[in-house]
Amino acid sequence: MPARTATHARGTSSIGGGDAAAIAAVAIAARTLGLPTVRDDLDEHLATAEREHLSYAGFLADLLSAECDDRATRRQARRVREAGFPRPKRLEQFNFDANPAINPATINTLAAGEWITTGSPLCLIGDSGTGKTHLLIGLGTAAAEQGHRVRYVLASKLVNELAEAASEHQLAKTIARYGRLDLLCIDELGYLSLDRHGAELLFQLLTEREEKASIAIAANEPFSSWTTTFTDPRLCAAIVDRLTFNGHIIQTGTTSYRLAHTRKN
């Protein structure tokens, strides 16, 4: 076995030449312990340690820091994937110039996530094509990357899921599962009218999360027109109350960015 090269700087040994048997043992241990970055990038870090004359402690710190960084990145990606967004949308991709009704400072403040920590609701209200879904997904993605448990769902799909759970006597279990989320993003609220039973099921879910966990909704109708979606006026008022109390309301306007973009082209 070739002798390991060693240099000394201020009394500490630096990493030396490669030992094939030792490197193989590290790779096996890394696989056993579930450290893919250590296994895959070991040669690169050994070369860096040799080139920069790192001490053994410095080499180990550099290698394990890379593993921690990659693990955090993988965790972020997993939380975003588990949120179920229909397509990737990030806040930095949003064109604020195309919709001056939306204040970038307000969105940046929301992106920090304090409203999720306090369990506050968020309502994005505006016509189709004004950026509601982009903002909803973008804020949800930012929240997931910060470590929050996030779920995106269409309003119609959510109500159907609750109705199916109720028919199978699993409603309490389903509502409890949604209750464990830090942020529930409900899109396209108001596109379809809900019968009284569907509205009552949604109301139960909102009540479960009220002042405990955040809900963000995107709707294409102002609150004054929600009686077309929730036909019972008293139930409609109760739902609006739960979605607005201590919440944030952003009006995205009536001018469709997509339509304006198409006309311009």
Coordinates of C-alpha atoms in Angstrom, one line a residue:
M1 CA 0.0 0.0 0.0
P2 CA 1.5 3.4 -0.9
A3 CA 2.5 5.6 2.0
R4 CA 0.1 8.4 2.7
T5 CA 1.6 11.8 2.0
A6 CA 1.4 14.2 5.0
T7 CA 2.3 17.8 5.5
H8 CA 2.2 19.7 8.7
A9 CA 0.9 23.2 9.2
R10 CA 0.6 24.7 12.7
G11 CA 0.7 21.2 14.2
T12 CA -2.2 19.7 12.2
S13 CA -1.9 17.0 9.5
S14 CA -3.3 17.6 6.1
I15 CA -5.0 15.1 3.8
G16 CA -2.6 13.3 1.6
G17 CA -2.6 11.0 -1.4
G18 CA -5.4 8.6 -2.2
D19 CA -5.6 5.2 -0.5
A20 CA -7.8 3.0 -2.8
A21 CA -8.9 0.6 0.0
A22 CA -9.8 3.4 2.4
I23 CA -11.7 5.3 -0.3
A24 CA -13.7 2.2 -1.1
A25 CA -14.4 1.7 2.6
V26 CA -15.7 5.3 2.8
A27 CA -17.9 4.7 -0.2
I28 CA -19.4 1.6 1.3
A29 CA -20.0 3.3 4.7
A30 CA -21.5 6.3 2.9
R31 CA -24.0 4.1 1.1
T32 CA -24.9 2.3 4.3
L33 CA -25.4 5.5 6.2
G34 CA -27.3 7.1 3.4
L35 CA -24.8 9.8 2.5
P36 CA -25.0 10.1 -1.3
T37 CA -23.0 13.3 -1.6
V38 CA -20.1 11.9 0.5
R39 CA -20.1 8.8 -1.8
D40 CA -20.4 10.6 -5.1
D41 CA -18.1 13.6 -4.4
L42 CA -15.4 12.0 -2.3
D43 CA -12.8 12.1 -5.0
E44 CA -13.4 15.8 -5.7
H45 CA -13.1 16.7 -2.0
L46 CA -10.0 14.6 -1.6
A47 CA -8.4 16.5 -4.5
T48 CA -9.5 19.9 -3.0
A49 CA -8.0 18.8 0.4
E50 CA -4.7 17.8 -1.3
R51 CA -4.5 21.0 -3.3
E52 CA -5.4 23.4 -0.5
H53 CA -3.5 21.4 2.2
L54 CA -6.5 21.0 4.4
S55 CA -6.2 19.5 7.8
Y56 CA -8.1 16.2 8.5
A57 CA -10.7 18.2 10.4
G58 CA -11.0 20.8 7.6
F59 CA -11.5 18.0 5.0
L60 CA -14.2 16.3 7.1
A61 CA -16.0 19.6 7.7
D62 CA -15.9 20.5 4.0
L63 CA -17.3 17.0 3.0
L64 CA -20.0 16.9 5.6
S65 CA -21.1 20.5 4.9
A66 CA -21.6 19.5 1.3
E67 CA -23.7 16.6 2.4
C68 CA -25.8 18.8 4.6
D69 CA -26.3 21.4 1.8
D70 CA -27.3 18.8 -0.7
R71 CA -29.7 17.2 1.8
A72 CA -31.4 20.5 2.4
T73 CA -31.7 21.0 -1.4
R74 CA -33.3 17.5 -1.7
R75 CA -35.6 18.2 1.2
Q76 CA -36.8 21.4 -0.5
A77 CA -37.4 19.7 -3.8
R78 CA -39.3 16.9 -2.1
R79 CA -41.6 19.3 -0.2
V80 CA -42.3 21.2 -3.5
R81 CA -43.0 17.9 -5.2
E82 CA -45.3 16.7 -2.4
A83 CA -47.3 20.0 -2.6
G84 CA -48.8 18.9 -5.9
F85 CA -48.4 22.1 -7.9
P86 CA -49.7 21.6 -11.5
R87 CA -46.6 23.4 -13.0
P88 CA -43.6 25.2 -11.7
K89 CA -44.1 28.9 -11.0
R90 CA -41.7 31.0 -9.0
L91 CA -42.2 34.5 -7.7
E92 CA -39.0 35.8 -9.3
Q93 CA -40.6 34.9 -12.7
F94 CA -43.7 37.0 -12.1
N95 CA -43.9 40.1 -14.4
F96 CA -45.0 42.9 -12.0
D97 CA -44.7 45.4 -14.9
A98 CA -47.5 43.6 -16.7
N99 CA -49.9 44.0 -13.7
P100 CA -49.2 47.3 -11.8
A101 CA -52.2 46.5 -9.5
I102 CA -49.9 44.0 -7.6
N103 CA -47.4 45.6 -5.3
P104 CA -44.0 43.8 -5.4
A105 CA -43.2 44.8 -1.8
T106 CA -46.4 43.1 -0.6
I107 CA -45.5 39.9 -2.4
N108 CA -42.0 40.0 -1.1
T109 CA -43.3 40.4 2.4
L110 CA -45.6 37.4 2.0
A111 CA -42.8 35.4 0.5
A112 CA -41.0 35.6 3.9
G113 CA -43.7 33.3 5.3
E114 CA -44.6 35.0 8.6
W115 CA -48.3 34.9 7.7
I116 CA -48.0 31.1 7.5
T117 CA -46.4 30.9 10.9
T118 CA -49.2 32.9 12.4
G119 CA -51.9 30.9 10.6
S120 CA -53.3 33.9 8.7
P121 CA -55.3 33.4 5.4
L122 CA -54.6 34.9 2.0
C123 CA -57.1 35.8 -0.7
L124 CA -56.1 36.5 -4.3
I125 CA -59.1 38.0 -6.0
G126 CA -59.2 39.0 -9.7
D127 CA -60.2 38.1 -13.2
S128 CA -58.7 35.2 -15.2
G129 CA -55.3 35.9 -16.6
T130 CA -54.3 38.5 -13.9
G131 CA -51.6 36.3 -12.2
K132 CA -53.6 34.7 -9.3
T133 CA -52.5 31.2 -10.0
H134 CA -48.8 32.2 -10.6
L135 CA -48.8 34.0 -7.2
L136 CA -50.5 31.2 -5.5
I137 CA -48.1 28.6 -6.7
G138 CA -45.1 30.9 -6.3
L139 CA -45.9 31.7 -2.7
G140 CA -46.7 28.0 -2.0
T141 CA -43.3 27.1 -3.5
A142 CA -41.5 29.6 -1.4
A143 CA -43.3 28.2 1.7
A144 CA -42.4 24.6 0.8
E145 CA -38.8 25.5 0.4
Q146 CA -38.8 27.2 3.8
G147 CA -39.8 23.8 5.3
H148 CA -43.6 24.3 5.5
R149 CA -46.0 21.4 4.6
V150 CA -47.9 22.7 1.6
R151 CA -50.7 21.3 -0.6
Y152 CA -52.2 22.7 -3.8
V153 CA -55.6 21.7 -4.9
L154 CA -58.4 22.9 -7.2
A155 CA -61.5 23.9 -5.3
S156 CA -63.8 21.6 -7.3
K157 CA -61.4 18.6 -6.7
L158 CA -61.2 19.4 -3.0
V159 CA -65.0 19.5 -2.6
N160 CA -65.4 16.2 -4.5
E161 CA -62.7 14.6 -2.3
L162 CA -64.5 15.8 0.8
A163 CA -67.9 14.5 -0.5
E164 CA -66.4 11.1 -1.3
A165 CA -64.9 10.9 2.1
A166 CA -68.2 11.8 3.7
S167 CA -70.0 9.1 1.8
E168 CA -67.4 6.6 2.9
H169 CA -67.5 7.8 6.6
Q170 CA -63.9 9.1 6.3
L171 CA -64.6 12.8 6.5
A172 CA -63.1 13.4 9.9
K173 CA -59.9 11.5 8.8
T174 CA -59.7 13.5 5.6
I175 CA -60.2 16.9 7.3
A176 CA -57.6 15.9 9.9
R177 CA -55.1 15.1 7.2
Y178 CA -55.7 18.5 5.6
G179 CA -55.5 20.1 9.1
R180 CA -51.9 18.9 9.5
L181 CA -50.7 21.1 6.6
D182 CA -49.1 24.4 7.3
L183 CA -50.5 25.9 4.1
L184 CA -53.4 24.8 2.0
C185 CA -53.6 26.5 -1.5
I186 CA -57.1 26.4 -3.0
D187 CA -57.2 27.5 -6.7
E188 CA -60.2 28.4 -8.9
L189 CA -62.6 29.1 -6.1
G190 CA -65.7 30.5 -7.7
Y191 CA -65.5 29.0 -11.1
L192 CA -68.2 26.4 -10.3
S193 CA -71.2 26.8 -8.1
L194 CA -71.3 24.5 -5.1
D195 CA -74.5 22.9 -3.7
R196 CA -75.3 23.3 0.0
H197 CA -73.7 20.0 0.9
G198 CA -70.4 20.8 -0.9
A199 CA -70.3 24.3 0.7
E200 CA -70.9 22.8 4.1
L201 CA -68.1 20.3 3.7
L202 CA -65.7 23.1 2.6
F203 CA -66.9 25.2 5.6
Q204 CA -66.0 22.3 7.9
L205 CA -62.5 22.2 6.5
L206 CA -62.1 26.0 6.8
T207 CA -63.3 25.8 10.4
E208 CA -60.8 23.1 11.3
R209 CA -57.9 25.3 10.1
E210 CA -59.2 28.7 11.3
E211 CA -56.5 30.7 13.2
K212 CA -54.4 27.6 13.4
A213 CA -53.1 26.9 9.9
S214 CA -53.0 29.1 6.8
I215 CA -55.2 28.9 3.7
A216 CA -54.5 30.7 0.5
I217 CA -57.2 30.9 -2.1
A218 CA -57.4 32.3 -5.7
A219 CA -60.9 33.4 -6.8
N220 CA -62.2 35.1 -9.9
E221 CA -65.1 36.9 -8.2
P222 CA -65.2 39.6 -5.6
F223 CA -66.6 38.6 -2.3
S224 CA -69.9 40.4 -3.1
S225 CA -70.5 37.9 -5.9
W226 CA -69.7 34.8 -3.9
T227 CA -73.4 34.0 -3.5
T228 CA -73.3 32.6 -7.0
T229 CA -70.8 30.0 -5.7
F230 CA -72.2 29.5 -2.2
T231 CA -76.0 29.8 -2.7
D232 CA -76.8 29.9 1.0
P233 CA -76.2 33.5 2.0
R234 CA -75.5 32.8 5.6
L235 CA -73.1 30.0 4.8
C236 CA -71.5 32.3 2.2
A237 CA -71.0 35.0 4.8
A238 CA -69.5 32.5 7.3
I239 CA -67.0 31.2 4.7
V240 CA -66.0 34.8 3.7
D241 CA -65.5 35.6 7.3
R242 CA -63.1 32.7 7.9
L243 CA -61.1 33.5 4.8
T244 CA -60.7 37.2 5.6
F245 CA -60.4 37.4 9.4
N246 CA -56.8 38.7 10.2
G247 CA -56.0 37.9 6.6
H248 CA -54.3 39.4 3.5
I249 CA -56.4 40.4 0.5
I250 CA -54.8 41.1 -2.8
Q251 CA -56.8 42.4 -5.7
T252 CA -55.1 41.3 -9.0
G253 CA -57.5 43.4 -11.1
T254 CA -59.5 42.8 -14.3
T255 CA -57.0 43.2 -17.1
S256 CA -55.8 39.8 -18.4
Y257 CA -52.1 39.6 -18.9
R258 CA -52.5 36.7 -21.2
L259 CA -55.0 38.4 -23.4
A260 CA -53.0 41.6 -23.5
H261 CA -49.8 39.6 -24.4
T262 CA -51.7 37.8 -27.2
R263 CA -53.0 41.0 -28.6
K264 CA -49.6 42.6 -28.5
N265 CA -48.1 39.7 -30.4

